[in-house]
PDB file of C-alpha atoms in Angstrom:
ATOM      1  CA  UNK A 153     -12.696  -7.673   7.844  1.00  0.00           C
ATOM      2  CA  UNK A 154     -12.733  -3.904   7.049  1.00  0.00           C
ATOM      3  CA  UNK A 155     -15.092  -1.547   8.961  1.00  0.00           C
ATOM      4  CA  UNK A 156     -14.593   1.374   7.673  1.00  0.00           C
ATOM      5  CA  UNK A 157     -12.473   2.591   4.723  1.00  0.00           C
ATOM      6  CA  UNK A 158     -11.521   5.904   3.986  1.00  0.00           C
ATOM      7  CA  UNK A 159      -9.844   7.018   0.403  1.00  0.00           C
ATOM      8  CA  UNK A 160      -8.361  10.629   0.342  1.00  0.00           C
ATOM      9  CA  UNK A 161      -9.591  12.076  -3.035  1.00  0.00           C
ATOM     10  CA  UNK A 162      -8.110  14.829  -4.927  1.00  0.00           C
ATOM     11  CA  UNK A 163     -10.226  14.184  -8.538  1.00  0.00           C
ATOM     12  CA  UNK A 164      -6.925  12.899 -10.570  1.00  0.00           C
ATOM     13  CA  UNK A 165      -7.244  10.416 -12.476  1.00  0.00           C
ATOM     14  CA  UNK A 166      -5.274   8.205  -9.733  1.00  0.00           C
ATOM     15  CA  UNK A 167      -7.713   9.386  -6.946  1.00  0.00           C
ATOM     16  CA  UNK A 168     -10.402   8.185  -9.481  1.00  0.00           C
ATOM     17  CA  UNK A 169      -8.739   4.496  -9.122  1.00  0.00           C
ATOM     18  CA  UNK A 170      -8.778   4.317  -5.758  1.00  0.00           C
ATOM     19  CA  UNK A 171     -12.614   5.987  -5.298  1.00  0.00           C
ATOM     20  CA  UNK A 172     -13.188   2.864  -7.405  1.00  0.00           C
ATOM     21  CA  UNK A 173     -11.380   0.178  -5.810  1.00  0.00           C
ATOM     22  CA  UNK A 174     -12.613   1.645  -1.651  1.00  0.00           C
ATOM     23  CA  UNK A 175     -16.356   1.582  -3.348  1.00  0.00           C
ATOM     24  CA  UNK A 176     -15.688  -2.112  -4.488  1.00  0.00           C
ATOM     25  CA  UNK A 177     -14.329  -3.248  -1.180  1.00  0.00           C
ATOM     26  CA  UNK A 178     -16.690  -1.723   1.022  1.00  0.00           C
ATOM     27  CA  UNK A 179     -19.765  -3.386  -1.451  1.00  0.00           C
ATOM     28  CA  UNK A 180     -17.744  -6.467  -0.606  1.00  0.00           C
ATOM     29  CA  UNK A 181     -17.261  -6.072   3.115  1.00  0.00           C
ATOM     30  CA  UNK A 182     -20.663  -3.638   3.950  1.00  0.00           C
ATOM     31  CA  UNK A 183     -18.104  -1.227   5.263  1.00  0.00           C
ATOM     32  CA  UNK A 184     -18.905   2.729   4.891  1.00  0.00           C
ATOM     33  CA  UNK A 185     -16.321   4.455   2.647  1.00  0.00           C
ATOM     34  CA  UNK A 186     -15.230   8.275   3.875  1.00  0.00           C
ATOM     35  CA  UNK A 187     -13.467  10.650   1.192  1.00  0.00           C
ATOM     36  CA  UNK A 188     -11.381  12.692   2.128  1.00  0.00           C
ATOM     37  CA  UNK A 189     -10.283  15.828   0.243  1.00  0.00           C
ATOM     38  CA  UNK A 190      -7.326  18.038   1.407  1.00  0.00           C
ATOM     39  CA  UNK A 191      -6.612  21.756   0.649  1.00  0.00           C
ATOM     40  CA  UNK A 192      -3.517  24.028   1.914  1.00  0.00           C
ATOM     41  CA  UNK A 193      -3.817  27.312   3.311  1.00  0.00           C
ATOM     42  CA  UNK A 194      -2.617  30.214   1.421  1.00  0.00           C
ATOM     43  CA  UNK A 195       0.356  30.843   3.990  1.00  0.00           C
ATOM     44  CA  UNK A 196       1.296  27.269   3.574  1.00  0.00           C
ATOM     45  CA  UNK A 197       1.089  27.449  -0.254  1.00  0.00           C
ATOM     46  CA  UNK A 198       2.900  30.566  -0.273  1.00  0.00           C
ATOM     47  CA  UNK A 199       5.707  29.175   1.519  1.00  0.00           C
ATOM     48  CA  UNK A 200       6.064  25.748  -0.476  1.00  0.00           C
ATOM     49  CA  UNK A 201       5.808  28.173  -3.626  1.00  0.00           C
ATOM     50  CA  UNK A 202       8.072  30.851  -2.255  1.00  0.00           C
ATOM     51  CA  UNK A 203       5.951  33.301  -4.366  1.00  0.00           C
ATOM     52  CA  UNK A 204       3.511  36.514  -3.168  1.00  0.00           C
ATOM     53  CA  UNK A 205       0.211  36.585  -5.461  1.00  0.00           C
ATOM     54  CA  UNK A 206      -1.834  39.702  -5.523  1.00  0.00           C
ATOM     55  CA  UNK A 207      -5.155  38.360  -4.030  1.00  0.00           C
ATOM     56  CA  UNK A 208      -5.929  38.485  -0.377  1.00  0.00           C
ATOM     57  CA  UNK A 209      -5.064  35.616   1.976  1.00  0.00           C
ATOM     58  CA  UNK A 210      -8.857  34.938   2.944  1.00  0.00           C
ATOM     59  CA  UNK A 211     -10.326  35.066  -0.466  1.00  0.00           C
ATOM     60  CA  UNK A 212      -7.570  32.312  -1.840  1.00  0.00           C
ATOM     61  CA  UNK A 213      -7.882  30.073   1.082  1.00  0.00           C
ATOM     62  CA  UNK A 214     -11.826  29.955   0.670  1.00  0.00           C
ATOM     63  CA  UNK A 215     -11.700  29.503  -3.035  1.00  0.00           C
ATOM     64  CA  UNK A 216      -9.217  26.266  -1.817  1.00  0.00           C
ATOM     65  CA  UNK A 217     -11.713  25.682   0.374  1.00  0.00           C
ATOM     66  CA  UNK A 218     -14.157  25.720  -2.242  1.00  0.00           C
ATOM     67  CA  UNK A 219     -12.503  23.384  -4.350  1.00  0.00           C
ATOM     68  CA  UNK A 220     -11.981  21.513  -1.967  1.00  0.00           C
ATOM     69  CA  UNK A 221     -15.601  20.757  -1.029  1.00  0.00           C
ATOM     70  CA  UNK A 222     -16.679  20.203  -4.867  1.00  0.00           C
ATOM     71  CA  UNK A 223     -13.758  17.938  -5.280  1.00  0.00           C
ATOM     72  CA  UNK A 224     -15.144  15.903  -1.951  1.00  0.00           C
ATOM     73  CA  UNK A 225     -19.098  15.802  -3.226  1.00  0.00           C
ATOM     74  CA  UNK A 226     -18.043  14.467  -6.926  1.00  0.00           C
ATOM     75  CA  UNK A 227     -16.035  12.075  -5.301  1.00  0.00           C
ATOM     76  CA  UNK A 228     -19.659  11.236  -3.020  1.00  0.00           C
ATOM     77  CA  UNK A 229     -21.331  11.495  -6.235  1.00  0.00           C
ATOM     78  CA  UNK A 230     -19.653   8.948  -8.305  1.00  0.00           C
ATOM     79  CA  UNK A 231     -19.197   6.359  -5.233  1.00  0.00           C
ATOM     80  CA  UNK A 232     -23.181   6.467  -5.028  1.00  0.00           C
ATOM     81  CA  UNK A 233     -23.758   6.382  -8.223  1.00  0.00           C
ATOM     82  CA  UNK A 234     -21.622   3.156  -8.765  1.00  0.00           C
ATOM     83  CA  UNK A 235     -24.016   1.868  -5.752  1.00  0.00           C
ATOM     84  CA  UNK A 236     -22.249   2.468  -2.233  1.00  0.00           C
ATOM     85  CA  UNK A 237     -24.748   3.115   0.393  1.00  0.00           C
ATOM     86  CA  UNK A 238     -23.362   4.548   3.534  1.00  0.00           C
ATOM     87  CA  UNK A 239     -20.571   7.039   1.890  1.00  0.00           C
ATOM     88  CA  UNK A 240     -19.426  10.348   3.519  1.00  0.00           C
ATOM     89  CA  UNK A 241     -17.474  13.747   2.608  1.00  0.00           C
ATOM     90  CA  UNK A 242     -15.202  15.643   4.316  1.00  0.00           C
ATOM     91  CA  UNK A 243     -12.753  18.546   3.795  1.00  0.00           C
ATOM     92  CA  UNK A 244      -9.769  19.546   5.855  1.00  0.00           C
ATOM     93  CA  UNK A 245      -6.526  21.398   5.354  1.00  0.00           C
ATOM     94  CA  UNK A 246      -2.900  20.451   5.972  1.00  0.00           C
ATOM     95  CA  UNK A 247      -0.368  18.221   4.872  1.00  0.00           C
ATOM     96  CA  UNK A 248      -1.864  15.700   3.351  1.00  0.00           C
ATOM     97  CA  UNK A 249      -0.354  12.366   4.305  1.00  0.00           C
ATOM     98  CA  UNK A 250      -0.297  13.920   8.376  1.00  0.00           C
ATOM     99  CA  UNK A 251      -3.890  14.799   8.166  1.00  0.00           C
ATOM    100  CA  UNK A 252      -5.183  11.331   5.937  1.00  0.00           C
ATOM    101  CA  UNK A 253      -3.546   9.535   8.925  1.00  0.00           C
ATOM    102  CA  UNK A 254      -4.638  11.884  11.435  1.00  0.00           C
ATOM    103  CA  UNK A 255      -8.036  11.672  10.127  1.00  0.00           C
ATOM    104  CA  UNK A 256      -8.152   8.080  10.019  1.00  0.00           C
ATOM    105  CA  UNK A 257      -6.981   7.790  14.192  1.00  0.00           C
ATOM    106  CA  UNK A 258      -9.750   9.959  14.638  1.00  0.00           C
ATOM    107  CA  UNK A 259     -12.378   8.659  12.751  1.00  0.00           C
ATOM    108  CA  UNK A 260     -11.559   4.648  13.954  1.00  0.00           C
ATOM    109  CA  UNK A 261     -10.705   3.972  10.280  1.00  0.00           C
ATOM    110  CA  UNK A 262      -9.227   0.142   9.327  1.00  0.00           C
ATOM    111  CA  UNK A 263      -8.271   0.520   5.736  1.00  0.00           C
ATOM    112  CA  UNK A 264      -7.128   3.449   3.857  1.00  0.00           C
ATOM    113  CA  UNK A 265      -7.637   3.130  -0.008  1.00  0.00           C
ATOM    114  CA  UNK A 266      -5.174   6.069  -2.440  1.00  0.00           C
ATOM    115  CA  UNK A 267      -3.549   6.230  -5.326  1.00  0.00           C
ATOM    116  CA  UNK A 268       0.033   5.664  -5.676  1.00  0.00           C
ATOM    117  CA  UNK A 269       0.804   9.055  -7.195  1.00  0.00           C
ATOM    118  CA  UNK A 270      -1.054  12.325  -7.105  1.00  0.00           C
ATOM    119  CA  UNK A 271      -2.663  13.048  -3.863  1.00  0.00           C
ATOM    120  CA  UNK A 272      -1.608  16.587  -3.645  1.00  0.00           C
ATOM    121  CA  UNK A 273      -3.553  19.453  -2.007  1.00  0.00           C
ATOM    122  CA  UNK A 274      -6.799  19.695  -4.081  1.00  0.00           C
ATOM    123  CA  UNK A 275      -6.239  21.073  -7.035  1.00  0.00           C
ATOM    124  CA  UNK A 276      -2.705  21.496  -7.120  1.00  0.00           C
ATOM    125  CA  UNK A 277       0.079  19.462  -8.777  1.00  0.00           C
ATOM    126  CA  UNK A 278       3.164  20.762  -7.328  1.00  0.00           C
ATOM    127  CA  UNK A 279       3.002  18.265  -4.637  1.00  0.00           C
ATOM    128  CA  UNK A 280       6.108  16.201  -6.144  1.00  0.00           C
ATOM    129  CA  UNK A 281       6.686  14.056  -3.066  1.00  0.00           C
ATOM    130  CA  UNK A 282       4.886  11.134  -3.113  1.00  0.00           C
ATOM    131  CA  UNK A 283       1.859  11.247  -0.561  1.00  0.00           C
ATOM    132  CA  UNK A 284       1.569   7.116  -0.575  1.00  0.00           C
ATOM    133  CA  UNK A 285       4.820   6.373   0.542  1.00  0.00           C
ATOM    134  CA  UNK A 286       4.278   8.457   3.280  1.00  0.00           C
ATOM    135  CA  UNK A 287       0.869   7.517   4.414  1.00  0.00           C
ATOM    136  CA  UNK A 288       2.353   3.904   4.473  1.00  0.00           C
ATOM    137  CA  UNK A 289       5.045   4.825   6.411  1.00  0.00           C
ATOM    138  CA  UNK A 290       3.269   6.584   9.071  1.00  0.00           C
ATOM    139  CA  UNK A 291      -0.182   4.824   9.598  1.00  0.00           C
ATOM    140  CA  UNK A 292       0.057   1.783  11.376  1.00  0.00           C
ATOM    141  CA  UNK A 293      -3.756   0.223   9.601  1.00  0.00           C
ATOM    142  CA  UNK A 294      -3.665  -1.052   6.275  1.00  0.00           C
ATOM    143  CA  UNK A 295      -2.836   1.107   3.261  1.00  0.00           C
ATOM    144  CA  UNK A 296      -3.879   0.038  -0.293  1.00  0.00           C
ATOM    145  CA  UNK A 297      -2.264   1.798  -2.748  1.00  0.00           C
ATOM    146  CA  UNK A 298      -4.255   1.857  -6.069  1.00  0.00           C
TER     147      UNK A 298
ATOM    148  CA  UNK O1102     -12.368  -7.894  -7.677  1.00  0.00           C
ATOM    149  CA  UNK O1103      -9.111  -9.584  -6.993  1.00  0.00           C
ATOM    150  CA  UNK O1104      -8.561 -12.765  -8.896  1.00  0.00           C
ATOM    151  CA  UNK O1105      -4.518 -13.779  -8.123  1.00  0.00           C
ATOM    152  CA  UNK O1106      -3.296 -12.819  -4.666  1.00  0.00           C
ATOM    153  CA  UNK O1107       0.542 -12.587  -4.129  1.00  0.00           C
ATOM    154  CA  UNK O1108       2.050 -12.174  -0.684  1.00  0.00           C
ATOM    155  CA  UNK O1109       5.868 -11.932  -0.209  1.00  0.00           C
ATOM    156  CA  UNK O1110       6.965 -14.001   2.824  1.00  0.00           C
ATOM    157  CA  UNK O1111       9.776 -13.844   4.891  1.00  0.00           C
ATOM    158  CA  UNK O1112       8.213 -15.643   8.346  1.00  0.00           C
ATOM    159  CA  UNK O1113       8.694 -12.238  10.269  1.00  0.00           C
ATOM    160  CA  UNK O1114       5.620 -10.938  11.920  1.00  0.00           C
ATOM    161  CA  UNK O1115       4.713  -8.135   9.709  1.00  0.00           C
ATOM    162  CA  UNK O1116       4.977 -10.892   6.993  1.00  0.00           C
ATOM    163  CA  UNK O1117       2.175 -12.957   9.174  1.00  0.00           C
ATOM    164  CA  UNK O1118       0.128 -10.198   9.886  1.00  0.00           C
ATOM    165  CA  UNK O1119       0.055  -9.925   5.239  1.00  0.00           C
ATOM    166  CA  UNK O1120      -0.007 -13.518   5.250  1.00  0.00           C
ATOM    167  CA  UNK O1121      -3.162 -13.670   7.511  1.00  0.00           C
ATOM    168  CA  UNK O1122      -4.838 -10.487   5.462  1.00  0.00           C
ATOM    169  CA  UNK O1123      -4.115 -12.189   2.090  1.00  0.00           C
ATOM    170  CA  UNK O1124      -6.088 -15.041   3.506  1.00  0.00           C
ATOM    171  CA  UNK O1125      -9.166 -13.201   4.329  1.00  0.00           C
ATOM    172  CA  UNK O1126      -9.197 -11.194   1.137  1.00  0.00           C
ATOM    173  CA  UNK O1127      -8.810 -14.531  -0.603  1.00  0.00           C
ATOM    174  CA  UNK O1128     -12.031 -15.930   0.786  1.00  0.00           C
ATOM    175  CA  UNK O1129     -14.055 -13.255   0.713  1.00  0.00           C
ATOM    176  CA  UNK O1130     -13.102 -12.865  -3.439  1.00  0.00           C
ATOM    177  CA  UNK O1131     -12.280 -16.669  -3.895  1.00  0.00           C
ATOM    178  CA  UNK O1132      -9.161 -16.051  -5.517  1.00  0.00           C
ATOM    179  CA  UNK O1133      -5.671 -18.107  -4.849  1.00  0.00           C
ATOM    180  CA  UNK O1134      -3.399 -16.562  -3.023  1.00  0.00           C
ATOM    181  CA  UNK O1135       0.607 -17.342  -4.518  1.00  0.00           C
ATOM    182  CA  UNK O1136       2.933 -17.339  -1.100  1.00  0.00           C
ATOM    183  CA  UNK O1137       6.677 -15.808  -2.651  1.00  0.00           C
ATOM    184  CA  UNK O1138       9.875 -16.472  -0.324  1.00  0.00           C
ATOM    185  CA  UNK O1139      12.921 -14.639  -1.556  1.00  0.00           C
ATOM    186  CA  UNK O1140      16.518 -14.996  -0.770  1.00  0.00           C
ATOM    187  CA  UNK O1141      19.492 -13.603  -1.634  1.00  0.00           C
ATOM    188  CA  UNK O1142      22.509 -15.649  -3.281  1.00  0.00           C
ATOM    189  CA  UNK O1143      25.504 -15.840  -1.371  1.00  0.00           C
ATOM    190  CA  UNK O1144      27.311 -13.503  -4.100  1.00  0.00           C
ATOM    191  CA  UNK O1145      24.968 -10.523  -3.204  1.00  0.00           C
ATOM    192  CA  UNK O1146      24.799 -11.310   0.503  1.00  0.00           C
ATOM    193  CA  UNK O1147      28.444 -11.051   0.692  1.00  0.00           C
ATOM    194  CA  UNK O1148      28.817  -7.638  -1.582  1.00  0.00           C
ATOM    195  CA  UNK O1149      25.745  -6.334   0.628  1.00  0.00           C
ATOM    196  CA  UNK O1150      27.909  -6.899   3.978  1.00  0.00           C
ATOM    197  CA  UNK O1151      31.091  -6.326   2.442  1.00  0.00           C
ATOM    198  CA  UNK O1152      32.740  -9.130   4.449  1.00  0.00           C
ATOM    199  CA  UNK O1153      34.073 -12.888   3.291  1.00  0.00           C
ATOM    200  CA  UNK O1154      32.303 -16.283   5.154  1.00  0.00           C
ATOM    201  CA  UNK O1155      34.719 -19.242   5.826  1.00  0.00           C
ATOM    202  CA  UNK O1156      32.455 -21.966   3.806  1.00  0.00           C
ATOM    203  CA  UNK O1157      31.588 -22.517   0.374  1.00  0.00           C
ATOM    204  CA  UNK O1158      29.418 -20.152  -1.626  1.00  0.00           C
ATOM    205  CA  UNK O1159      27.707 -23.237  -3.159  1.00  0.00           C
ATOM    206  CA  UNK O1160      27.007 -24.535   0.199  1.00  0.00           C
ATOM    207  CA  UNK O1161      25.346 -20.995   1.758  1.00  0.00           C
ATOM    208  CA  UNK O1162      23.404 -20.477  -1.678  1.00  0.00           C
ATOM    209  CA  UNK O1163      21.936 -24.418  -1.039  1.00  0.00           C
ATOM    210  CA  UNK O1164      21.196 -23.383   3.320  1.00  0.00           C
ATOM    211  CA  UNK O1165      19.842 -20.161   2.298  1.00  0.00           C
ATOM    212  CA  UNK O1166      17.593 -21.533  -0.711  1.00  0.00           C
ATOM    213  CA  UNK O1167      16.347 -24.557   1.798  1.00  0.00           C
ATOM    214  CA  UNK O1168      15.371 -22.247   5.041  1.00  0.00           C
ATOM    215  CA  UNK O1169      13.179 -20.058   2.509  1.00  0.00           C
ATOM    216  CA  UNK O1170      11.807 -23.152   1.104  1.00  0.00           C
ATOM    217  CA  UNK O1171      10.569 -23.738   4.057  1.00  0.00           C
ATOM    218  CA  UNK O1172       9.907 -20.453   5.239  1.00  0.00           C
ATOM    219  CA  UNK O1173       7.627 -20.755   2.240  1.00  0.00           C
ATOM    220  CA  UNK O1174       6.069 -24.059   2.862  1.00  0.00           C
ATOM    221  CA  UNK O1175       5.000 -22.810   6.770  1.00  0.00           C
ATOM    222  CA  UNK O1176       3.084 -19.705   5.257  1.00  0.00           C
ATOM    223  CA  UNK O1177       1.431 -22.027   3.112  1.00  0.00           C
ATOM    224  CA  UNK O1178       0.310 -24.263   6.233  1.00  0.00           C
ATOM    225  CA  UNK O1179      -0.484 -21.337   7.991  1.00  0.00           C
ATOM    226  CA  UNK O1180      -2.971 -20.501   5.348  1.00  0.00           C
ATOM    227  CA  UNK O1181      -4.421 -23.620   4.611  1.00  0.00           C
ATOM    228  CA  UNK O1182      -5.046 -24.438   8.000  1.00  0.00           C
ATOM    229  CA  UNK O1183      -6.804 -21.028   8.075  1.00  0.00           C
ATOM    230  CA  UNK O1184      -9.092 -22.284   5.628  1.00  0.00           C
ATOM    231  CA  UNK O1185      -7.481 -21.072   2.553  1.00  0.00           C
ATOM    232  CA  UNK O1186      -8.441 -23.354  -0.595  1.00  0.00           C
ATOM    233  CA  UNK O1187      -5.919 -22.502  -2.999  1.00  0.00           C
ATOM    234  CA  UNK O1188      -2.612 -21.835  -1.904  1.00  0.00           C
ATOM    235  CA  UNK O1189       0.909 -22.116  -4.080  1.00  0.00           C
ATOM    236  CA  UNK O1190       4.359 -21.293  -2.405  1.00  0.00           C
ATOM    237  CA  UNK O1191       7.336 -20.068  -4.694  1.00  0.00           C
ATOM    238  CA  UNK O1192      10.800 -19.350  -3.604  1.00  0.00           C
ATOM    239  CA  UNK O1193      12.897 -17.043  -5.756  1.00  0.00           C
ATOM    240  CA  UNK O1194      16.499 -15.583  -5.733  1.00  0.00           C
ATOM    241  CA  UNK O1195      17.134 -12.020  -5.746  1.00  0.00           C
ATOM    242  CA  UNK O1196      16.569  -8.312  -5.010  1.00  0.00           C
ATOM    243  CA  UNK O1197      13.324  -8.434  -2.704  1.00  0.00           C
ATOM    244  CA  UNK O1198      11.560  -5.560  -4.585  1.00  0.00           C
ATOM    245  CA  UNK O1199      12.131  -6.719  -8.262  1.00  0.00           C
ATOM    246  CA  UNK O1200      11.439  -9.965  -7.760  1.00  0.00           C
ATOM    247  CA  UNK O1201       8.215  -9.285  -5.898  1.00  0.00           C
ATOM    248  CA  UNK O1202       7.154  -7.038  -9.101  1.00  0.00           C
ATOM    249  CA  UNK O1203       8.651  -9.568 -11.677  1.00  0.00           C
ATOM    250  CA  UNK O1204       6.923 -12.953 -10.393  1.00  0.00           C
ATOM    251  CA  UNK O1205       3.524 -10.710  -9.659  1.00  0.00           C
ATOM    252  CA  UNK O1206       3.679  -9.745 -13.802  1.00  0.00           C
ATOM    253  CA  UNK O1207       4.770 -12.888 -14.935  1.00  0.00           C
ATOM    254  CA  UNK O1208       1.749 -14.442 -12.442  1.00  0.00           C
ATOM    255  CA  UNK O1209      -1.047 -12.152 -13.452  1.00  0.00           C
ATOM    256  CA  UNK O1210      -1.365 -11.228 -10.048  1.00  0.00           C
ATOM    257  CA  UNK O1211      -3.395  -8.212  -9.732  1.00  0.00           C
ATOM    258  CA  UNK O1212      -3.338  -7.501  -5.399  1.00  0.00           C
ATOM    259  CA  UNK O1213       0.052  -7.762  -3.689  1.00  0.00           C
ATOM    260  CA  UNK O1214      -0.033  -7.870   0.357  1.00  0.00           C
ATOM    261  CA  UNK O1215       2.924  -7.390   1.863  1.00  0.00           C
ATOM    262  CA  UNK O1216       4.299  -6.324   5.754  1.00  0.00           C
ATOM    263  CA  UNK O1217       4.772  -2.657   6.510  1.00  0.00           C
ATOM    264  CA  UNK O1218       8.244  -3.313   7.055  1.00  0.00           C
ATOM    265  CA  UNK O1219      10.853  -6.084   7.165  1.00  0.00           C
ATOM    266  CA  UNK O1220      10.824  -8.475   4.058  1.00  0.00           C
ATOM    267  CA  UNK O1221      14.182  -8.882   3.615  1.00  0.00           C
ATOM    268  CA  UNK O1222      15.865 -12.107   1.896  1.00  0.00           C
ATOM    269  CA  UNK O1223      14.437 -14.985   3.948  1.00  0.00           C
ATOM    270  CA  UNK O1224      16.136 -15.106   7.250  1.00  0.00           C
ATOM    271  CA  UNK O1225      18.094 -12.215   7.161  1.00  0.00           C
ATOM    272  CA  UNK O1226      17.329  -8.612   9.036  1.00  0.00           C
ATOM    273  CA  UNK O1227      20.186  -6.964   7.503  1.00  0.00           C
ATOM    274  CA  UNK O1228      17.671  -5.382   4.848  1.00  0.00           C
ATOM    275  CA  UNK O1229      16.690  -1.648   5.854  1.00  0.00           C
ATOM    276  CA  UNK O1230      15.385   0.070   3.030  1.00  0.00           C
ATOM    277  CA  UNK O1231      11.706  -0.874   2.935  1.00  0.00           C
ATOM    278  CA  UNK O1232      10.731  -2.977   0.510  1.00  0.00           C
ATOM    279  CA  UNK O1233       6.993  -2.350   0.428  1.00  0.00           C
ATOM    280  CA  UNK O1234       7.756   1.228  -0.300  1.00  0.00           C
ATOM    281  CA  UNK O1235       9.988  -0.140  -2.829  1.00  0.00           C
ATOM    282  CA  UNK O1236       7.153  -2.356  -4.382  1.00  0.00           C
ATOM    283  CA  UNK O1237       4.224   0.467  -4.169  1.00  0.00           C
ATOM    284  CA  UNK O1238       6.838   2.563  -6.232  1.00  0.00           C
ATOM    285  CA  UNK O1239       7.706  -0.322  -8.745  1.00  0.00           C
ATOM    286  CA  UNK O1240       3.944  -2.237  -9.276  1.00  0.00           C
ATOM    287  CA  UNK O1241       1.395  -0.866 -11.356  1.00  0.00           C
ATOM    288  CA  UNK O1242      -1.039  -3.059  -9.346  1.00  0.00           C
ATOM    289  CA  UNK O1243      -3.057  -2.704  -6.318  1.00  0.00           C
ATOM    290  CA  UNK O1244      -0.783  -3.351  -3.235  1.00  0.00           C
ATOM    291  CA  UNK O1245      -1.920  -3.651   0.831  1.00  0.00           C
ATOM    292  CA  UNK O1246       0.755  -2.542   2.620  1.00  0.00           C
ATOM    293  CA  UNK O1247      -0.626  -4.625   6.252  1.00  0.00           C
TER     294      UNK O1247
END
């Protein structure tokens, strides 16, 4: 049935849902779950923001990046803990529902597993647009929306 | 897991490609899966295409209610002959999207799989919008967009 499943994970509460749901079905199917956890670059937060902050460029897009890669190894964390065996991290930057689908191309993935709101850059909550409805629209593998 | 699996059916081939994922997902959970055909009454078609029809409403509301009967009644061959155990067909008047989420409440459904796109009223391609980003908006269930 399902290969490999990947769930984007941003630590909301939503995000936590889906973890849940892509650890049940891979149990179910033996299928190796890959999180996914997305951060924006400064420049690109800047311009959705249309604000200057004080700190340097660099230092704000590795503190993302940061976050970004604690948000990713919880995610790992709790998926083992509830008993998955074959579960990976990564971390990338970008829009999110262009990257989750671009990621999943890339990585041969069959089923991608989010949360129906949420989904922003890590960390963040200004990302008003819903990130589902767009992953569904653009990847052509099946999307469960938790 | 999943214990009541809905899939909307309209016969088009995103709708088989659902239908045929609803049937896996069903055996590997042993849950029913509930096959829903919707059409639209002659009333709505006719404010939808803004044009008037030669015959009797009564007569269009009784053609369009019998193809998605058995619109209906080939997805639930479709399955069985798959294997499925436990299969139901419903057909149902009205907006595609709030039906879907009304009959999956009333139901205790808790997975709807549905076709990426098309989904319109049985029969008809005249609906555009998508539905399944309609019904990931409207459910507060799990839904597989296929």
């Amino acid at each position: 049935m399902f290969k490999h499943i990947l769930t984007p994970y941003d630590g909301s509460k939503n995000a936590d849902r889906a973890l849940a749901k892509a650890g049940e079905l891979a149990a179910l199917v033996a299928a190796p779950v890959t999180i996914l956890t997305i951060y924006r670059h400064h420049s690109m937060l800047e311009a959705s923001l249309s604000m200057v902050r004080p700190q340097e460029p660099g230092n704000i897009d590795e503190a993302m990046r940061a976050h970004a890669t604690q948000t990713a190894q919880h995610g790992k964390e709790v998926l083992k803990r509830a008993g998955a065996q074959n579960v990976r991290a990564f971390v990338r930057s970008g829009r999110p529902a262009r990257t989750i689908v671009d990621f999943a191309l890339k990585h041969e993935i069959d089923l991608i597993v989010l949360g129906s709101r949420g989904l922003g850059a890590s960390g963040d909550s200004y990302m008003l647009g819903s990130v589902s409805h767009k992953v569904t629209g653009l990847a052509n593998i099946p999307v469960l929306v938790v």
